[in-house]
Structure formats: structure tokens, C-alpha cells
Short mmCIF file of C-alpha atoms and ligand atoms in Angstrom, two decimals:
data_model
loop_
_atom_site.label_atom_id
_atom_site.label_comp_id
_atom_site.label_asym_id
_atom_site.label_seq_id
_atom_site.Cartn_x
_atom_site.Cartn_y
_atom_site.Cartn_z
CA MET A 639 -0.05 -0.09 -0.08
CA GLY A 640 1.37 3.54 -1.01
CA GLU A 641 0.92 6.63 1.12
CA ILE A 642 -2.13 6.57 3.37
CA PHE A 643 -2.25 10.26 4.79
CA LYS A 644 -2.22 11.75 1.29
CA GLY A 645 -1.19 15.22 0.93
CA ILE A 646 0.22 15.47 4.58
CA ALA A 647 4.01 16.25 4.70
CA LYS A 648 6.23 15.58 7.70
CA VAL A 649 5.16 17.94 10.60
CA LYS A 650 8.11 20.11 11.52
CA TYR A 651 9.05 22.67 14.13
CA GLU A 652 8.18 26.09 12.72
CA GLY A 653 8.35 28.46 15.80
CA ALA A 654 5.96 30.41 17.96
CA GLY A 655 5.24 32.81 15.02
CA SER A 656 4.03 30.11 12.36
CA ASP A 657 0.38 30.10 11.51
CA ASN A 658 0.47 26.65 9.97
CA PRO A 659 -1.63 24.44 11.90
CA LEU A 660 0.32 21.42 10.53
CA GLY A 661 3.62 22.56 11.89
CA PHE A 662 4.74 22.58 15.68
CA ASN A 663 4.88 26.01 17.35
CA TYR A 664 6.44 25.04 20.56
CA TYR A 665 7.89 21.26 20.04
CA ASN A 666 11.32 21.36 18.90
CA PRO A 667 12.60 17.88 19.65
CA GLU A 668 16.24 18.84 19.58
CA GLU A 669 15.96 21.90 21.98
CA MET A 670 17.76 21.60 25.15
CA ILE A 671 15.80 22.11 28.38
CA GLY A 672 18.15 21.92 31.08
CA GLU A 673 20.24 18.72 30.64
CA GLN A 674 18.00 17.11 28.14
CA THR A 675 16.43 17.45 24.82
CA MET A 676 12.52 18.19 24.55
CA GLU A 677 12.30 14.76 22.97
CA GLU A 678 13.92 12.99 26.02
CA HIS A 679 11.83 14.95 28.38
CA CYS A 680 8.48 14.20 26.61
CA ARG A 681 8.72 10.74 25.30
CA PHE A 682 5.58 11.10 23.46
CA SER A 683 3.58 8.23 22.43
CA MET A 684 0.67 7.50 20.08
CA ALA A 685 -2.29 5.23 21.54
CA TYR A 686 -3.01 2.59 18.68
CA TRP A 687 -6.52 2.12 20.12
CA HIS A 688 -7.77 5.63 19.75
CA THR A 689 -5.86 6.87 16.62
CA ILE A 690 -5.64 3.82 14.39
CA ILE A 691 -8.86 1.94 15.60
CA GLY A 692 -11.32 4.37 17.00
CA GLN A 693 -14.40 4.95 14.79
CA GLY A 694 -15.97 7.81 16.62
CA VAL A 695 -18.81 5.84 17.97
CA ASP A 696 -21.09 7.08 20.84
CA MET A 697 -24.01 6.02 22.86
CA PHE A 698 -26.37 7.53 20.28
CA GLY A 699 -24.64 7.20 16.99
CA ALA A 700 -22.33 5.17 14.69
CA GLY A 701 -18.86 5.76 13.68
CA THR A 702 -18.07 8.86 11.91
CA ALA A 703 -14.30 8.60 11.52
CA LEU A 704 -12.92 8.42 7.74
CA HIS A 705 -10.05 5.80 7.96
CA PRO A 706 -8.72 5.39 4.54
CA TRP A 707 -6.75 2.46 5.64
CA GLU A 708 -9.86 0.33 6.66
CA ILE A 709 -10.28 -1.58 3.31
CA GLY A 710 -11.66 -4.92 2.56
CA THR A 711 -13.29 -7.47 5.01
CA ASP A 712 -10.56 -9.87 5.86
CA PRO A 713 -9.64 -8.87 9.42
CA MET A 714 -6.09 -9.90 9.18
CA GLU A 715 -5.77 -7.87 5.98
CA ILE A 716 -7.22 -4.87 7.95
CA ALA A 717 -4.81 -5.38 10.73
CA ARG A 718 -1.73 -5.46 8.32
CA VAL A 719 -2.76 -2.17 6.71
CA ARG A 720 -3.60 -0.54 10.24
CA VAL A 721 0.21 -1.32 10.90
CA GLU A 722 1.18 0.79 7.77
CA ALA A 723 -1.01 3.61 8.77
CA ALA A 724 0.27 3.69 12.46
CA PHE A 725 3.80 3.96 11.35
CA GLU A 726 3.25 6.51 8.57
CA PHE A 727 1.25 8.52 11.15
CA MET A 728 3.96 8.44 13.74
CA GLN A 729 6.78 9.04 11.38
CA LYS A 730 5.13 12.07 9.85
CA LEU A 731 4.42 13.47 13.46
CA ASN A 732 7.78 12.44 14.73
CA ILE A 733 6.21 10.44 17.52
CA PRO A 734 8.94 8.21 18.88
CA PHE A 735 6.73 5.70 21.03
CA PHE A 736 3.39 3.80 20.66
CA CYS A 737 1.07 1.80 23.10
CA PHE A 738 -1.14 -0.99 22.40
CA HIS A 739 -3.71 -3.55 23.81
CA ASP A 740 -3.20 -6.98 22.36
CA ILE A 741 -6.44 -7.01 20.49
CA ASP A 742 -5.90 -3.48 18.88
CA VAL A 743 -3.21 -4.83 16.62
CA ALA A 744 -4.57 -8.32 15.88
CA PRO A 745 -8.08 -9.60 15.70
CA GLU A 746 -9.46 -12.34 18.29
CA GLY A 747 -9.68 -15.54 16.65
CA ARG A 748 -12.32 -18.34 17.13
CA SER A 749 -10.18 -19.83 19.74
CA LEU A 750 -7.44 -18.55 22.10
CA GLN A 751 -4.94 -20.21 20.17
CA GLU A 752 -6.09 -18.58 17.03
CA THR A 753 -6.07 -15.24 18.73
CA PHE A 754 -2.40 -15.90 19.92
CA ASP A 755 -1.45 -17.08 16.50
CA ASN A 756 -3.03 -13.91 14.92
CA LEU A 757 -0.99 -11.60 17.48
CA ASP A 758 2.18 -13.55 16.60
CA THR A 759 1.73 -12.72 12.77
CA ILE A 760 1.04 -9.03 13.44
CA VAL A 761 3.80 -8.66 15.97
CA ALA A 762 6.41 -9.86 13.45
CA LEU A 763 5.22 -7.04 11.27
CA LEU A 764 5.17 -4.40 14.08
CA LYS A 765 8.81 -5.61 14.87
CA GLU A 766 9.93 -5.10 11.20
CA LYS A 767 8.52 -1.58 11.25
CA MET A 768 9.94 -0.83 14.60
CA GLU A 769 13.44 -1.80 13.17
CA GLU A 770 12.96 0.13 10.03
CA THR A 771 11.75 3.25 11.72
CA GLY A 772 13.27 3.46 15.12
CA ILE A 773 9.99 3.85 16.72
CA LYS A 774 9.61 2.16 20.05
CA LEU A 775 6.93 0.62 22.22
CA LEU A 776 6.28 2.37 25.42
CA TRP A 777 3.87 -0.16 26.71
CA GLY A 778 1.87 -3.06 26.03
CA THR A 779 -1.34 -4.29 27.75
CA ALA A 780 -4.01 -6.99 27.39
CA ASN A 781 -7.64 -5.77 26.69
CA LEU A 782 -9.74 -7.62 29.59
CA PHE A 783 -12.78 -5.62 29.30
CA GLY A 784 -14.30 -5.43 25.70
CA HIS A 785 -15.40 -9.13 24.99
CA PRO A 786 -18.62 -10.35 26.77
CA ARG A 787 -16.64 -13.02 28.42
CA PHE A 788 -15.41 -10.22 30.85
CA VAL A 789 -18.84 -9.01 31.90
CA HIS A 790 -18.11 -9.53 35.50
CA GLY A 791 -14.34 -8.63 35.13
CA ALA A 792 -11.18 -10.63 34.57
CA ALA A 793 -8.96 -11.03 37.64
CA THR A 794 -11.92 -9.90 39.90
CA ALA A 795 -14.49 -12.13 38.04
CA PRO A 796 -16.71 -14.46 40.25
CA ASN A 797 -15.80 -17.11 37.54
CA ALA A 798 -12.65 -18.83 38.11
CA ASP A 799 -12.42 -19.87 34.21
CA VAL A 800 -12.43 -16.12 33.45
CA PHE A 801 -9.63 -15.62 35.72
CA ALA A 802 -7.62 -18.58 34.02
CA TYR A 803 -8.46 -17.04 30.53
CA ALA A 804 -7.43 -13.57 31.63
CA ALA A 805 -4.12 -14.90 33.00
CA ALA A 806 -3.56 -16.62 29.45
CA ARG A 807 -3.94 -13.32 27.68
CA VAL A 808 -1.82 -11.32 30.03
CA LYS A 809 0.99 -14.06 29.97
CA LYS A 810 0.93 -13.59 26.06
CA ALA A 811 0.88 -9.85 26.21
CA LEU A 812 3.83 -9.92 28.41
CA GLU A 813 5.72 -12.26 25.99
CA VAL A 814 4.81 -9.98 23.05
CA THR A 815 5.81 -6.84 24.88
CA LYS A 816 9.13 -8.52 25.71
CA GLU A 817 9.76 -9.43 22.02
CA LEU A 818 8.98 -5.89 20.95
CA GLY A 819 11.13 -4.42 23.61
CA GLY A 820 8.44 -2.65 25.45
CA GLU A 821 9.72 -0.47 28.20
CA ASN A 822 6.74 -0.86 30.35
CA TYR A 823 3.54 -3.02 30.84
CA VAL A 824 0.19 -1.41 31.92
CA PHE A 825 -2.38 -2.88 34.04
CA TRP A 826 -5.58 -0.85 33.78
CA GLY A 827 -8.28 -2.71 35.60
CA GLY A 828 -10.79 -2.57 32.78
CA ARG A 829 -13.74 -4.21 34.62
CA GLU A 830 -12.09 -4.78 37.96
CA GLY A 831 -14.47 -3.24 40.29
CA TYR A 832 -18.35 -3.79 41.03
CA ASP A 833 -21.77 -2.32 40.18
CA THR A 834 -23.52 -3.57 43.49
CA LEU A 835 -22.26 -5.02 46.66
CA LEU A 836 -25.42 -7.02 46.74
CA ASN A 837 -23.76 -9.77 44.56
CA THR A 838 -20.11 -9.01 45.30
CA ASP A 839 -17.55 -10.55 47.60
CA MET A 840 -15.23 -7.69 47.56
CA GLY A 841 -12.52 -9.35 50.02
CA LEU A 842 -12.25 -12.40 47.57
CA GLU A 843 -11.97 -10.08 44.69
CA LEU A 844 -9.13 -7.93 46.15
CA ASP A 845 -7.36 -11.06 47.10
CA ASN A 846 -7.67 -12.32 43.55
CA LEU A 847 -6.57 -9.13 42.07
CA ALA A 848 -3.32 -9.37 44.11
CA ARG A 849 -2.73 -12.90 43.24
CA PHE A 850 -3.28 -12.09 39.66
CA LEU A 851 -0.60 -9.21 39.83
CA GLN A 852 1.59 -11.40 41.68
CA MET A 853 1.47 -14.10 38.99
CA ALA A 854 2.30 -11.48 36.59
CA VAL A 855 5.49 -10.40 38.58
CA ASP A 856 6.45 -14.01 38.87
CA TYR A 857 5.91 -14.63 35.11
CA ALA A 858 7.90 -11.63 34.05
CA LYS A 859 10.72 -12.69 36.08
CA ALA A 860 10.69 -16.33 34.78
CA ILE A 861 10.77 -14.87 31.10
CA GLY A 862 13.22 -12.26 31.77
CA PHE A 863 10.94 -9.20 31.04
CA THR A 864 12.57 -6.20 32.78
CA GLY A 865 10.28 -3.47 31.74
CA GLN A 866 8.40 -1.34 34.46
CA PHE A 867 4.95 -2.49 35.57
CA LEU A 868 2.32 0.16 35.90
CA ILE A 869 -1.16 0.35 37.26
CA GLU A 870 -3.28 2.98 35.73
CA PRO A 871 -5.89 4.20 38.37
CA LYS A 872 -9.28 5.14 37.64
CA PRO A 873 -12.23 5.63 40.11
CA LYS A 874 -15.28 4.62 37.99
CA GLU A 875 -16.38 3.59 34.48
CA PRO A 876 -16.97 1.05 33.28
CA THR A 877 -17.98 -0.22 36.73
CA LYS A 878 -19.40 1.97 39.33
CA HIS A 879 -16.59 1.51 41.61
CA GLN A 880 -13.26 0.42 40.15
CA TYR A 881 -10.73 -1.15 42.60
CA ASP A 882 -7.91 0.97 41.39
CA PHE A 883 -9.78 4.31 42.39
CA ASP A 884 -6.87 6.82 42.47
CA VAL A 885 -3.17 6.71 43.41
CA ALA A 886 -3.83 6.68 47.15
CA THR A 887 -6.14 3.77 46.91
CA VAL A 888 -3.56 1.66 44.66
CA LEU A 889 -0.92 2.65 47.10
CA SER A 890 -2.75 0.94 49.99
CA PHE A 891 -3.78 -2.00 47.87
CA LEU A 892 -0.16 -2.60 46.72
CA LYS A 893 1.32 -2.29 50.51
CA ARG A 894 -1.38 -4.52 51.88
CA TYR A 895 -0.40 -7.39 49.41
CA GLY A 896 3.35 -6.70 49.41
CA LEU A 897 3.51 -5.76 45.93
CA GLU A 898 4.75 -2.02 46.33
CA ASP A 899 8.40 -2.83 44.92
CA HIS A 900 6.95 -4.16 41.55
CA PHE A 901 4.67 -1.50 40.43
CA LYS A 902 4.55 2.20 39.72
CA MET A 903 1.55 4.16 38.21
CA ASN A 904 0.41 5.42 35.03
CA ILE A 905 -1.34 8.59 35.77
CA GLU A 906 -4.24 9.65 33.33
CA ALA A 907 -5.44 13.21 33.38
CA ASN A 908 -9.01 12.44 32.81
CA HIS A 909 -9.03 9.72 35.42
CA ALA A 910 -7.74 12.03 38.00
CA THR A 911 -10.35 14.54 37.53
CA LEU A 912 -12.98 11.72 37.58
CA ALA A 913 -11.70 10.91 41.08
CA TYR A 914 -12.21 14.76 42.06
CA HIS A 915 -8.56 15.39 42.01
CA SER A 916 -6.49 17.58 39.82
CA PHE A 917 -4.07 16.00 37.22
CA GLN A 918 -1.35 17.56 39.31
CA HIS A 919 -2.63 16.15 42.60
CA GLU A 920 -2.28 12.55 41.22
CA LEU A 921 1.22 13.27 39.86
CA TYR A 922 2.41 14.83 42.91
CA LEU A 923 1.27 12.11 45.28
CA ALA A 924 2.64 9.44 43.00
CA ARG A 925 5.88 11.29 42.80
CA VAL A 926 6.35 11.80 46.55
CA HIS A 927 5.71 8.05 46.96
CA GLY A 928 8.28 7.29 44.32
CA VAL A 929 5.76 5.66 42.28
CA LEU A 930 5.17 8.12 39.20
CA GLY A 931 5.87 5.99 36.37
CA SER A 932 4.22 7.18 33.22
CA VAL A 933 1.18 9.56 32.08
CA ASP A 934 -1.76 8.98 29.96
CA ALA A 935 -1.94 12.37 28.63
CA ASN A 936 -5.64 13.74 27.70
CA GLN A 937 -8.27 15.83 29.42
CA GLY A 938 -11.80 15.75 30.53
CA ASP A 939 -14.57 18.18 30.43
CA PHE A 940 -15.75 19.60 33.61
CA LEU A 941 -19.31 19.83 32.35
CA LEU A 942 -19.32 16.13 31.28
CA GLY A 943 -19.05 13.45 33.97
CA TRP A 944 -17.26 10.70 32.10
CA ASP A 945 -13.93 9.68 30.46
CA THR A 946 -14.09 11.92 27.45
CA ASP A 947 -10.26 11.30 26.65
CA GLN A 948 -9.98 14.75 24.82
CA PHE A 949 -6.61 15.87 23.61
CA PRO A 950 -4.83 17.90 26.25
CA THR A 951 -4.82 21.56 25.25
CA ASN A 952 -5.00 23.16 28.57
CA ILE A 953 -1.87 24.75 29.05
CA TYR A 954 -2.22 25.43 32.70
CA ALA A 955 -2.48 21.83 33.33
CA THR A 956 0.18 20.64 31.17
CA THR A 957 2.59 23.10 32.80
CA LEU A 958 1.71 21.82 36.17
CA ALA A 959 2.14 18.37 35.11
CA MET A 960 5.37 18.95 33.44
CA TYR A 961 6.41 20.73 36.62
CA GLU A 962 5.84 17.42 38.60
CA VAL A 963 7.54 15.36 35.72
CA LEU A 964 10.80 17.70 36.01
CA LYS A 965 10.63 17.38 39.89
CA ASN A 966 10.48 13.75 39.38
CA GLY A 967 13.56 13.83 37.51
CA GLY A 968 11.71 12.80 34.27
CA LEU A 969 9.53 9.90 33.39
CA ALA A 970 11.77 7.49 31.72
CA PRO A 971 11.17 4.47 31.11
CA GLY A 972 7.54 6.22 31.14
CA GLY A 973 6.49 8.67 28.73
CA LEU A 974 3.55 10.87 27.62
CA ASN A 975 1.14 8.58 25.86
CA PHE A 976 -1.73 10.44 24.01
CA ASP A 977 -4.65 8.18 25.24
CA ALA A 978 -6.80 10.75 23.57
CA LYS A 979 -9.45 10.70 20.75
CA VAL A 980 -10.60 13.28 18.43
CA ARG A 981 -14.32 14.53 18.88
CA ARG A 982 -16.88 12.69 16.83
CA GLY A 983 -17.29 15.65 14.83
CA SER A 984 -13.49 15.83 13.91
CA PHE A 985 -13.74 12.75 11.55
CA GLU A 986 -11.25 13.56 8.95
CA PRO A 987 -7.73 11.88 8.79
CA VAL A 988 -6.29 15.30 9.10
CA ASP A 989 -7.90 15.94 12.43
CA LEU A 990 -5.80 13.25 14.02
CA PHE A 991 -2.95 15.28 12.90
CA TYR A 992 -4.29 18.62 14.34
CA ALA A 993 -5.19 16.83 17.64
CA HIS A 994 -1.80 15.28 18.25
CA ILE A 995 0.02 18.55 17.22
CA ALA A 996 -2.27 20.41 19.73
CA GLY A 997 -1.33 17.87 22.39
CA ILE A 998 2.28 17.91 21.69
CA ASP A 999 2.62 21.61 21.58
CA ALA A 1000 0.59 21.97 24.73
CA PHE A 1001 3.06 19.74 26.54
CA ALA A 1002 6.05 21.34 24.93
CA ARG A 1003 4.96 24.71 26.04
CA GLY A 1004 4.29 23.45 29.60
CA LEU A 1005 7.61 22.03 29.52
CA LYS A 1006 9.23 25.39 28.89
CA VAL A 1007 7.11 27.22 31.38
CA ALA A 1008 7.63 24.46 34.11
CA ASP A 1009 11.48 24.69 33.64
CA LYS A 1010 11.53 28.29 33.93
CA LEU A 1011 9.36 28.34 37.12
CA LEU A 1012 11.70 25.70 38.65
CA ARG A 1013 14.82 27.53 37.54
CA ASP A 1014 13.74 30.85 38.90
CA GLN A 1015 12.65 28.87 42.12
CA VAL A 1016 9.30 31.10 42.20
CA LEU A 1017 7.04 28.42 44.02
CA GLU A 1018 9.82 26.74 45.50
CA SER A 1019 11.25 29.55 47.48
CA PHE A 1020 7.79 30.58 48.56
CA ILE A 1021 7.15 27.25 49.78
CA LYS A 1022 10.37 26.97 51.55
CA GLU A 1023 9.94 30.22 53.36
CA ARG A 1024 6.24 29.01 54.34
CA TYR A 1025 7.54 26.12 56.13
CA SER A 1026 10.61 27.79 57.61
CA SER A 1027 9.21 27.25 61.11
CA TYR A 1028 10.48 23.73 60.78
CA GLN A 1029 14.09 24.68 60.30
CA GLN A 1030 14.77 25.72 63.70
CA GLY A 1031 13.46 25.81 67.34
CA ILE A 1032 10.45 23.70 68.19
CA GLY A 1033 9.65 22.83 64.53
CA TYR A 1034 13.16 21.49 64.10
CA ASP A 1035 12.59 19.36 67.12
CA ILE A 1036 9.54 18.14 65.73
CA VAL A 1037 10.98 16.91 62.33
CA ASN A 1038 13.94 15.46 63.94
CA ASN A 1039 11.62 13.45 66.24
CA LYS A 1040 13.11 15.02 69.44
CA VAL A 1041 9.82 15.84 70.97
CA GLY A 1042 6.47 14.12 71.74
CA PHE A 1043 3.02 15.41 73.21
CA LYS A 1044 4.49 16.16 76.49
CA GLU A 1045 7.28 18.62 75.40
CA LEU A 1046 4.85 20.10 72.91
CA ALA A 1047 2.41 20.80 75.46
CA ASP A 1048 4.80 22.26 77.85
CA TYR A 1049 6.01 24.55 74.79
CA ALA A 1050 2.47 25.44 73.82
CA LEU A 1051 1.69 26.49 77.42
CA LYS A 1052 4.32 28.92 77.26
CA GLN A 1053 3.20 30.48 74.09
CA GLU A 1054 1.22 33.70 74.41
CA GLN A 1055 -0.10 34.08 70.91
CA ILE A 1056 0.32 32.23 67.72
CA SER A 1057 0.90 34.33 64.61
CA ASN A 1058 -0.03 33.00 60.94
CA ARG A 1059 1.09 34.22 57.69
CA SER A 1060 -0.97 34.57 54.69
CA GLY A 1061 -0.93 31.77 52.11
CA ARG A 1062 -0.98 34.20 49.18
CA GLN A 1063 -2.75 31.91 46.89
CA GLU A 1064 -3.85 34.67 44.42
CA MET A 1065 -0.52 36.50 44.36
CA LEU A 1066 0.98 32.93 43.23
CA GLU A 1067 -1.80 32.38 40.69
CA HIS A 1068 -1.10 35.90 39.29
CA ILE A 1069 2.63 35.04 38.96
CA LEU A 1070 1.81 31.68 37.42
CA ASN A 1071 -0.23 33.52 34.75
CA ARG A 1072 2.71 35.70 34.02
CA TYR A 1073 4.95 32.78 33.39
CA LEU A 1074 2.28 31.23 31.15
CA LEU A 1075 1.81 34.34 29.01
CA GLU A 1076 5.36 35.20 28.87
CA GLY A 1077 6.99 31.96 28.50
C1 LIG B 743 -9.39 3.54 30.00
C2 LIG B 743 -8.06 3.52 30.04
C3 LIG B 743 -7.25 2.64 29.02
C4 LIG B 743 -6.05 2.25 29.38
C5 LIG B 743 -5.27 1.15 28.95
O1 LIG B 743 -10.07 4.56 30.42
O2 LIG B 743 -7.49 4.83 29.99
O3 LIG B 743 -7.42 3.23 27.78
O4 LIG B 743 -5.01 3.41 29.34
O5 LIG B 743 -6.08 0.04 28.92
NI1 LIG B 744 -5.47 5.32 29.83
NI1 LIG B 745 -9.05 6.63 30.26
#
């Protein structure tokens, strides 16, 4: 097959002054930001399921997306052409990584064995394309939520046959991820949760989820897969209550089952806001616990209550996200994966380009602003000063564990008046705006 995205040339960095919507205004992959290039900081990735497969279906209507690569009726032939489309797309946008679920790339067969055989065929093709282009696999995963067999979940299903089947699929997905040199492997708990407690044994389901993850850890070790394991928290959807609710919930789950050394987190912006947290909150919490592994870059809509998976264009959010990434010392081996889809009304192939350019530029600009904020120590020095009472006197004794309630009560009884200082929220928001607007 020849060129698929006809008439679209390689997208280049054109600078802030360019008015070409098919050029980057801010993403200049070679530009140094601190010690690393923008490309190294951002590690952008394309999500196979949204960009190559997604049809623009919603609850009320059929797919609208025009996909010139979806031709014929043979599912394996379609899968092969999708590989062509994916790599042409990534090359034209200079996206260095991709992510996929097993069944995104190859169709399910009539039997589990046929599903595996299909996957092997397409994986060989992916491998060839990766070698040819230098594009790498950020992470692989298994789709354990789409097929009706997963109606009640996978590792948390009430049916042991489903647990076994899911294990087989993850086993294979791990092998395939290793084969392609994947740098991470993601567990998003598709339907691992419940809709009603009237029919649910939550204790057993949580134990089983932990058993399943432990088996994955063991199997990765057995086959020598050294990529990072990531759990992707989400509070709801498709189930009413997902077990991997948010970073805090996942942390306590991992600790309870002794799994904390094996998993980091893949933080998705829209999942954070569904849990009533900001994107930055989830990144920050993961960072201070040493488990900030990777990011699913997207955004939700505050007027809609679901995972709308929109392309991230809110520079305020991308700046504060990159601020956390920089403070984390980067994301590698994780990256910024566009788990995002164009709106149903944006159905032309070129819209996929506009969308990725918008997201890439929003993060590139965010990176530059975040780097400047950090270099100027704008927030850092304010925060340091705000907590300075812990650097001497009684505060020093508290943080160095030199005092208990008795000593503190003795101290407090001697104090005549406590004087607090303003938190200066509005002043800081104004300063942040100045950095955002001036760059
Ligand atoms: C769904 C999730 C999913 C994961 C991969 O809400 O974001 O796309 O990233 O299974
Ligand atoms: Ni995601
Ligand atoms: Ni999502």
C-alpha cells in the first residue's frame, strides 16, 4: 500500500510565529531544556486504540471517522494495513513511541490459540516496522474488558474460568511486549470493580486481583521481562466503583499485598479529575511516593461526567503536569502517551494530525514554562519560606523526632499568641499566569 495520509507532509517545528496548523509552534525535539532535549523529556507516544482503531462511535450514533486504511473485509488484512497507517502517522508526526492492547493490533480468533497466532503474525510485522523506523514500544497491555466474557471482570470475576483465561492473555501480552522491547507494561483494571455489593465478595475479589498481579510479576521474572509494571488508576467507568480508584487507593492496595516494589503508576489526567483530584494532585502524590511511572495524556470536560479522553490542550494543566515530571527527574522509562481521541465531529484523517499537534505543543509549551518556574525557584522559594518554622526551634525538634506530646504541651503552654502568615494564593496564581503568558 502506498501513502495513506495523502497530502500531509512531515510535521516540522516552525516556531511560535508560524500560523501553519500542520507545524509545531513549540515542540522542537532537539531543543535543550536543562540537561535533556525536549524529545527526551516528553517521550510522546501514540495510542493505537484511539488513533488507528477508534471509529468515533458514541451511545447515540455510529462511527463517523474516515479511515482510508480500513479496506476490505478480511480482519487480518485490515490489521496489516493498520500497521502501515500507524507507522506512517507516527513518522509524519515524529512520535517516537506507541502503546497498544493485544487486540488492537490483531483480531481475536475463534479460539484462544487462534488469537495468539494472529497476534504473533502482526507482532512480526510490528517488529519489522520498528526496526525500519526506530519507533519504540512504550507499553503493551491486554484488553480484558471488551469481550462479553469479561462481563463481570477479569482477575476479579466471580468465575474462575475467566480468571484463568485472563491470565493466559496477560501471559501472552507480556511475551509480546518483551519481544518488541516494550519499556513498560500497563495494568488498567478494565472491569475490575463492582456495580453492586449485593452480589459481590469484595474481599475475595481484592485478594484475587493481588494474586493475579503477583503471578504477572513472577512470570515476568521467569521470562526475563525487565520493563516497568504500571497500574493505571481510575475511579469509575465502566464499573460503578473501580478497585484502582486513585493513586492513594492503589498505594494502599499494593502495600497491603506486599506488591509495592514491583509497580509504579500510569497517571491519566481524565481519570484524576473523575476521582475529583486535579491531574497535578495525582502526579504529585505518586511522585512523593516514588511511584510516578508514566502518563496517559488527555483531558476531561468539567461539564461532562465521564472519561471523554480529549486531547490535552489546557496549558495550565500541562504546565503543572510537566512541573511534577521535572521534579520527578523525568518519566523514563515511562512517557507521555496520548490516550486521547478526536471528537466525533472531527472525523477527517487530518484531524488526527491537528489533535496530536495540539497535544504535543501544549506539553512542549508546558515543559518550557515549568522549567523556567523551577529555574527561577518561584514557587519553591515561597514554599520553603512558608515551612521555615520547621528549620529551627520547636519545628526543628518536631521533624527530627526529638519531642512528643508532653514536650509540645509544655512549649504550647508557654506561648502567648500564635501568629500565622498569609498563604498568598492569588498572588501566586497571578505570578503563574505571568509565566504562562510570557513563557
Ligand atoms: C481507559 C484507560 C485505557 C488504558 C489502557 O479508561 O485509559 O485506555 O489506558 O487499557
Ligand atoms: Ni489510559
Ligand atoms: Ni481513560
